[in-house]
Amino acid sequence: MSYIKTKYYDTKIQIYTMKKMYPQFKSKFKSKFDIEFVGDLIVKEELPKYTVYINYRGNKSPIVKILSPTLVENAKHIYPDSKTLCLYHPENYKWRKENLIANEIMGWTAGWIYFYEVWLQTGIWYGPEAPHNLTKKQNE
């Protein structure tokens, strides 16, 4: 029996999966490849609650921002112009529209928050990182 891969991909699965795994996130379906998610994320009880904005954009890298609390000036792994999180190096990982925000971006965002909080306390970023130019615009 062979597996036939269909070319059809329903982006509404992004909303369904987020509702299932992160029910505290609200979604706004703007168009086929434009979905916004906003919700609170608590990484550890000892850490503050973070309000996160995620914009799913099909094959373009998702946009992820922290709405609150306000991040410190010159925080590590932030695109300075757009204030979006740098969760992965675009040369090391290629985002595809079939990837699920709930499975990948949410875990990376939680990890970023944890390492950010540790960095605030210690001045050391213990999370994974790759050298690259953060002044470039995020994948447009």
JSON list of C-alpha atoms in Angstrom, two decimals:
[
{"chain": "A", "resi": 1, "resn": "MET", "atom": "CA", "xyz": [0.00, 0.00, 0.00]},
{"chain": "A", "resi": 2, "resn": "SER", "atom": "CA", "xyz": [1.50, 3.33, -1.00]},
{"chain": "A", "resi": 3, "resn": "TYR", "atom": "CA", "xyz": [0.92, 6.65, 0.65]},
{"chain": "A", "resi": 4, "resn": "ILE", "atom": "CA", "xyz": [-0.31, 9.41, -1.66]},
{"chain": "A", "resi": 5, "resn": "LYS", "atom": "CA", "xyz": [0.51, 12.89, -0.44]},
{"chain": "A", "resi": 6, "resn": "THR", "atom": "CA", "xyz": [-2.15, 15.45, -1.24]},
{"chain": "A", "resi": 7, "resn": "LYS", "atom": "CA", "xyz": [-1.21, 18.98, -2.31]},
{"chain": "A", "resi": 8, "resn": "TYR", "atom": "CA", "xyz": [-4.22, 20.36, -0.45]},
{"chain": "A", "resi": 9, "resn": "TYR", "atom": "CA", "xyz": [-3.45, 21.91, 2.93]},
{"chain": "A", "resi": 10, "resn": "ASP", "atom": "CA", "xyz": [-6.15, 23.44, 5.10]},
{"chain": "A", "resi": 11, "resn": "THR", "atom": "CA", "xyz": [-4.67, 26.25, 7.23]},
{"chain": "A", "resi": 12, "resn": "LYS", "atom": "CA", "xyz": [-7.62, 26.01, 9.62]},
{"chain": "A", "resi": 13, "resn": "ILE", "atom": "CA", "xyz": [-5.73, 23.11, 11.19]},
{"chain": "A", "resi": 14, "resn": "GLN", "atom": "CA", "xyz": [-3.44, 25.77, 12.68]},
{"chain": "A", "resi": 15, "resn": "ILE", "atom": "CA", "xyz": [-6.39, 27.21, 14.62]},
{"chain": "A", "resi": 16, "resn": "TYR", "atom": "CA", "xyz": [-7.70, 23.77, 15.63]},
{"chain": "A", "resi": 17, "resn": "THR", "atom": "CA", "xyz": [-4.31, 22.61, 16.92]},
{"chain": "A", "resi": 18, "resn": "MET", "atom": "CA", "xyz": [-3.71, 25.82, 18.88]},
{"chain": "A", "resi": 19, "resn": "LYS", "atom": "CA", "xyz": [-7.20, 25.60, 20.46]},
{"chain": "A", "resi": 20, "resn": "LYS", "atom": "CA", "xyz": [-6.51, 21.99, 21.43]},
{"chain": "A", "resi": 21, "resn": "MET", "atom": "CA", "xyz": [-3.01, 22.52, 22.85]},
{"chain": "A", "resi": 22, "resn": "TYR", "atom": "CA", "xyz": [-3.19, 26.16, 24.00]},
{"chain": "A", "resi": 23, "resn": "PRO", "atom": "CA", "xyz": [-6.86, 26.99, 24.68]},
{"chain": "A", "resi": 24, "resn": "GLN", "atom": "CA", "xyz": [-5.89, 30.28, 26.35]},
{"chain": "A", "resi": 25, "resn": "PHE", "atom": "CA", "xyz": [-4.83, 31.63, 22.95]},
{"chain": "A", "resi": 26, "resn": "LYS", "atom": "CA", "xyz": [-7.42, 33.44, 20.85]},
{"chain": "A", "resi": 27, "resn": "SER", "atom": "CA", "xyz": [-7.18, 33.26, 17.09]},
{"chain": "A", "resi": 28, "resn": "LYS", "atom": "CA", "xyz": [-8.14, 35.64, 14.33]},
{"chain": "A", "resi": 29, "resn": "PHE", "atom": "CA", "xyz": [-8.39, 34.14, 10.84]},
{"chain": "A", "resi": 30, "resn": "LYS", "atom": "CA", "xyz": [-7.60, 37.01, 8.49]},
{"chain": "A", "resi": 31, "resn": "SER", "atom": "CA", "xyz": [-6.97, 35.09, 5.27]},
{"chain": "A", "resi": 32, "resn": "LYS", "atom": "CA", "xyz": [-5.75, 31.71, 4.05]},
{"chain": "A", "resi": 33, "resn": "PHE", "atom": "CA", "xyz": [-2.15, 32.37, 5.07]},
{"chain": "A", "resi": 34, "resn": "ASP", "atom": "CA", "xyz": [-2.67, 35.04, 7.71]},
{"chain": "A", "resi": 35, "resn": "ILE", "atom": "CA", "xyz": [-3.75, 33.93, 11.16]},
{"chain": "A", "resi": 36, "resn": "GLU", "atom": "CA", "xyz": [-3.08, 35.84, 14.37]},
{"chain": "A", "resi": 37, "resn": "PHE", "atom": "CA", "xyz": [-2.86, 34.22, 17.80]},
{"chain": "A", "resi": 38, "resn": "VAL", "atom": "CA", "xyz": [-2.72, 36.10, 21.10]},
{"chain": "A", "resi": 39, "resn": "GLY", "atom": "CA", "xyz": [-2.61, 34.57, 24.55]},
{"chain": "A", "resi": 40, "resn": "ASP", "atom": "CA", "xyz": [-0.84, 34.17, 27.84]},
{"chain": "A", "resi": 41, "resn": "LEU", "atom": "CA", "xyz": [2.02, 31.79, 28.40]},
{"chain": "A", "resi": 42, "resn": "ILE", "atom": "CA", "xyz": [3.34, 30.76, 31.81]},
{"chain": "A", "resi": 43, "resn": "VAL", "atom": "CA", "xyz": [6.62, 28.91, 31.45]},
{"chain": "A", "resi": 44, "resn": "LYS", "atom": "CA", "xyz": [7.16, 28.30, 35.19]},
{"chain": "A", "resi": 45, "resn": "GLU", "atom": "CA", "xyz": [5.08, 29.35, 38.17]},
{"chain": "A", "resi": 46, "resn": "GLU", "atom": "CA", "xyz": [8.00, 31.41, 39.51]},
{"chain": "A", "resi": 47, "resn": "LEU", "atom": "CA", "xyz": [8.22, 33.44, 36.30]},
{"chain": "A", "resi": 48, "resn": "PRO", "atom": "CA", "xyz": [5.90, 36.21, 35.10]},
{"chain": "A", "resi": 49, "resn": "LYS", "atom": "CA", "xyz": [3.01, 35.54, 32.77]},
{"chain": "A", "resi": 50, "resn": "TYR", "atom": "CA", "xyz": [3.84, 36.57, 29.20]},
{"chain": "A", "resi": 51, "resn": "THR", "atom": "CA", "xyz": [1.29, 37.74, 26.65]},
{"chain": "A", "resi": 52, "resn": "VAL", "atom": "CA", "xyz": [2.43, 36.50, 23.24]},
{"chain": "A", "resi": 53, "resn": "TYR", "atom": "CA", "xyz": [1.42, 37.53, 19.72]},
{"chain": "A", "resi": 54, "resn": "ILE", "atom": "CA", "xyz": [2.04, 35.11, 16.85]},
{"chain": "A", "resi": 55, "resn": "ASN", "atom": "CA", "xyz": [1.27, 35.74, 13.19]},
{"chain": "A", "resi": 56, "resn": "TYR", "atom": "CA", "xyz": [1.16, 32.62, 11.00]},
{"chain": "A", "resi": 57, "resn": "ARG", "atom": "CA", "xyz": [2.03, 33.64, 7.41]},
{"chain": "A", "resi": 58, "resn": "GLY", "atom": "CA", "xyz": [2.07, 30.45, 5.38]},
{"chain": "A", "resi": 59, "resn": "ASN", "atom": "CA", "xyz": [5.56, 29.73, 4.05]},
{"chain": "A", "resi": 60, "resn": "LYS", "atom": "CA", "xyz": [6.93, 32.98, 5.49]},
{"chain": "A", "resi": 61, "resn": "SER", "atom": "CA", "xyz": [8.50, 32.75, 8.95]},
{"chain": "A", "resi": 62, "resn": "PRO", "atom": "CA", "xyz": [5.92, 33.36, 11.68]},
{"chain": "A", "resi": 63, "resn": "ILE", "atom": "CA", "xyz": [6.16, 36.65, 13.52]},
{"chain": "A", "resi": 64, "resn": "VAL", "atom": "CA", "xyz": [6.39, 36.26, 17.29]},
{"chain": "A", "resi": 65, "resn": "LYS", "atom": "CA", "xyz": [6.27, 39.21, 19.71]},
{"chain": "A", "resi": 66, "resn": "ILE", "atom": "CA", "xyz": [6.01, 39.60, 23.45]},
{"chain": "A", "resi": 67, "resn": "LEU", "atom": "CA", "xyz": [3.19, 42.05, 24.21]},
{"chain": "A", "resi": 68, "resn": "SER", "atom": "CA", "xyz": [3.75, 42.02, 27.97]},
{"chain": "A", "resi": 69, "resn": "PRO", "atom": "CA", "xyz": [5.68, 42.33, 30.14]},
{"chain": "A", "resi": 70, "resn": "THR", "atom": "CA", "xyz": [7.82, 44.94, 28.41]},
{"chain": "A", "resi": 71, "resn": "LEU", "atom": "CA", "xyz": [11.17, 43.46, 27.44]},
{"chain": "A", "resi": 72, "resn": "VAL", "atom": "CA", "xyz": [14.38, 45.21, 28.47]},
{"chain": "A", "resi": 73, "resn": "GLU", "atom": "CA", "xyz": [16.14, 47.41, 25.95]},
{"chain": "A", "resi": 74, "resn": "ASN", "atom": "CA", "xyz": [18.69, 45.50, 23.82]},
{"chain": "A", "resi": 75, "resn": "ALA", "atom": "CA", "xyz": [17.39, 42.08, 24.85]},
{"chain": "A", "resi": 76, "resn": "LYS", "atom": "CA", "xyz": [19.21, 39.16, 23.28]},
{"chain": "A", "resi": 77, "resn": "HIS", "atom": "CA", "xyz": [17.73, 37.33, 20.30]},
{"chain": "A", "resi": 78, "resn": "ILE", "atom": "CA", "xyz": [15.29, 40.04, 19.27]},
{"chain": "A", "resi": 79, "resn": "TYR", "atom": "CA", "xyz": [15.18, 41.62, 15.83]},
{"chain": "A", "resi": 80, "resn": "PRO", "atom": "CA", "xyz": [15.81, 45.23, 16.90]},
{"chain": "A", "resi": 81, "resn": "ASP", "atom": "CA", "xyz": [13.74, 46.96, 14.20]},
{"chain": "A", "resi": 82, "resn": "SER", "atom": "CA", "xyz": [10.59, 44.84, 14.46]},
{"chain": "A", "resi": 83, "resn": "LYS", "atom": "CA", "xyz": [10.95, 43.74, 18.12]},
{"chain": "A", "resi": 84, "resn": "THR", "atom": "CA", "xyz": [10.15, 40.17, 17.06]},
{"chain": "A", "resi": 85, "resn": "LEU", "atom": "CA", "xyz": [11.73, 37.13, 18.69]},
{"chain": "A", "resi": 86, "resn": "CYS", "atom": "CA", "xyz": [14.55, 35.33, 16.95]},
{"chain": "A", "resi": 87, "resn": "LEU", "atom": "CA", "xyz": [13.61, 31.72, 17.62]},
{"chain": "A", "resi": 88, "resn": "TYR", "atom": "CA", "xyz": [15.75, 29.98, 15.01]},
{"chain": "A", "resi": 89, "resn": "HIS", "atom": "CA", "xyz": [18.39, 30.80, 12.43]},
{"chain": "A", "resi": 90, "resn": "PRO", "atom": "CA", "xyz": [16.77, 30.89, 8.97]},
{"chain": "A", "resi": 91, "resn": "GLU", "atom": "CA", "xyz": [19.81, 29.20, 7.43]},
{"chain": "A", "resi": 92, "resn": "ASN", "atom": "CA", "xyz": [19.52, 26.27, 9.87]},
{"chain": "A", "resi": 93, "resn": "TYR", "atom": "CA", "xyz": [15.76, 25.77, 9.64]},
{"chain": "A", "resi": 94, "resn": "LYS", "atom": "CA", "xyz": [13.31, 26.45, 6.83]},
{"chain": "A", "resi": 95, "resn": "TRP", "atom": "CA", "xyz": [9.75, 27.21, 7.92]},
{"chain": "A", "resi": 96, "resn": "ARG", "atom": "CA", "xyz": [7.02, 25.62, 5.78]},
{"chain": "A", "resi": 97, "resn": "LYS", "atom": "CA", "xyz": [3.31, 26.33, 5.82]},
{"chain": "A", "resi": 98, "resn": "GLU", "atom": "CA", "xyz": [2.60, 22.74, 6.90]},
{"chain": "A", "resi": 99, "resn": "ASN", "atom": "CA", "xyz": [4.52, 23.17, 10.16]},
{"chain": "A", "resi": 100, "resn": "LEU", "atom": "CA", "xyz": [2.23, 23.69, 13.12]},
{"chain": "A", "resi": 101, "resn": "ILE", "atom": "CA", "xyz": [2.57, 26.77, 15.29]},
{"chain": "A", "resi": 102, "resn": "ALA", "atom": "CA", "xyz": [1.42, 24.72, 18.30]},
{"chain": "A", "resi": 103, "resn": "ASN", "atom": "CA", "xyz": [4.06, 22.03, 17.79]},
{"chain": "A", "resi": 104, "resn": "GLU", "atom": "CA", "xyz": [7.09, 24.14, 16.97]},
{"chain": "A", "resi": 105, "resn": "ILE", "atom": "CA", "xyz": [6.77, 27.88, 17.53]},
{"chain": "A", "resi": 106, "resn": "MET", "atom": "CA", "xyz": [5.07, 27.57, 20.92]},
{"chain": "A", "resi": 107, "resn": "GLY", "atom": "CA", "xyz": [7.80, 25.34, 22.32]},
{"chain": "A", "resi": 108, "resn": "TRP", "atom": "CA", "xyz": [10.53, 27.59, 20.98]},
{"chain": "A", "resi": 109, "resn": "THR", "atom": "CA", "xyz": [8.73, 30.65, 22.38]},
{"chain": "A", "resi": 110, "resn": "ALA", "atom": "CA", "xyz": [8.46, 29.05, 25.83]},
{"chain": "A", "resi": 111, "resn": "GLY", "atom": "CA", "xyz": [12.16, 28.21, 25.64]},
{"chain": "A", "resi": 112, "resn": "TRP", "atom": "CA", "xyz": [13.02, 31.76, 24.60]},
{"chain": "A", "resi": 113, "resn": "ILE", "atom": "CA", "xyz": [11.05, 33.15, 27.57]},
{"chain": "A", "resi": 114, "resn": "TYR", "atom": "CA", "xyz": [12.81, 30.81, 29.99]},
{"chain": "A", "resi": 115, "resn": "PHE", "atom": "CA", "xyz": [16.29, 31.66, 28.68]},
{"chain": "A", "resi": 116, "resn": "TYR", "atom": "CA", "xyz": [15.40, 35.37, 28.64]},
{"chain": "A", "resi": 117, "resn": "GLU", "atom": "CA", "xyz": [14.42, 35.23, 32.32]},
{"chain": "A", "resi": 118, "resn": "VAL", "atom": "CA", "xyz": [17.66, 33.41, 33.20]},
{"chain": "A", "resi": 119, "resn": "TRP", "atom": "CA", "xyz": [19.61, 35.96, 31.13]},
{"chain": "A", "resi": 120, "resn": "LEU", "atom": "CA", "xyz": [17.96, 38.80, 33.09]},
{"chain": "A", "resi": 121, "resn": "GLN", "atom": "CA", "xyz": [19.17, 37.22, 36.35]},
{"chain": "A", "resi": 122, "resn": "THR", "atom": "CA", "xyz": [22.64, 36.06, 35.29]},
{"chain": "A", "resi": 123, "resn": "GLY", "atom": "CA", "xyz": [23.62, 38.09, 32.24]},
{"chain": "A", "resi": 124, "resn": "ILE", "atom": "CA", "xyz": [24.34, 34.81, 30.42]},
{"chain": "A", "resi": 125, "resn": "TRP", "atom": "CA", "xyz": [22.20, 33.37, 27.60]},
{"chain": "A", "resi": 126, "resn": "TYR", "atom": "CA", "xyz": [22.20, 29.62, 28.23]},
{"chain": "A", "resi": 127, "resn": "GLY", "atom": "CA", "xyz": [19.91, 28.79, 25.32]},
{"chain": "A", "resi": 128, "resn": "PRO", "atom": "CA", "xyz": [21.04, 27.67, 21.90]},
{"chain": "A", "resi": 129, "resn": "GLU", "atom": "CA", "xyz": [22.25, 30.40, 19.61]},
{"chain": "A", "resi": 130, "resn": "ALA", "atom": "CA", "xyz": [23.90, 30.84, 16.26]},
{"chain": "A", "resi": 131, "resn": "PRO", "atom": "CA", "xyz": [25.89, 33.89, 15.19]},
{"chain": "A", "resi": 132, "resn": "HIS", "atom": "CA", "xyz": [24.05, 36.02, 12.66]},
{"chain": "A", "resi": 133, "resn": "ASN", "atom": "CA", "xyz": [23.19, 39.59, 11.81]},
{"chain": "A", "resi": 134, "resn": "LEU", "atom": "CA", "xyz": [20.11, 40.59, 13.81]},
{"chain": "A", "resi": 135, "resn": "THR", "atom": "CA", "xyz": [19.86, 43.94, 12.01]},
{"chain": "A", "resi": 136, "resn": "LYS", "atom": "CA", "xyz": [18.50, 42.15, 8.95]},
{"chain": "A", "resi": 137, "resn": "LYS", "atom": "CA", "xyz": [14.76, 42.17, 8.55]},
{"chain": "A", "resi": 138, "resn": "GLN", "atom": "CA", "xyz": [13.00, 38.98, 9.50]},
{"chain": "A", "resi": 139, "resn": "ASN", "atom": "CA", "xyz": [12.07, 36.79, 6.49]},
{"chain": "A", "resi": 140, "resn": "GLU", "atom": "CA", "xyz": [9.59, 38.89, 4.60]}
]
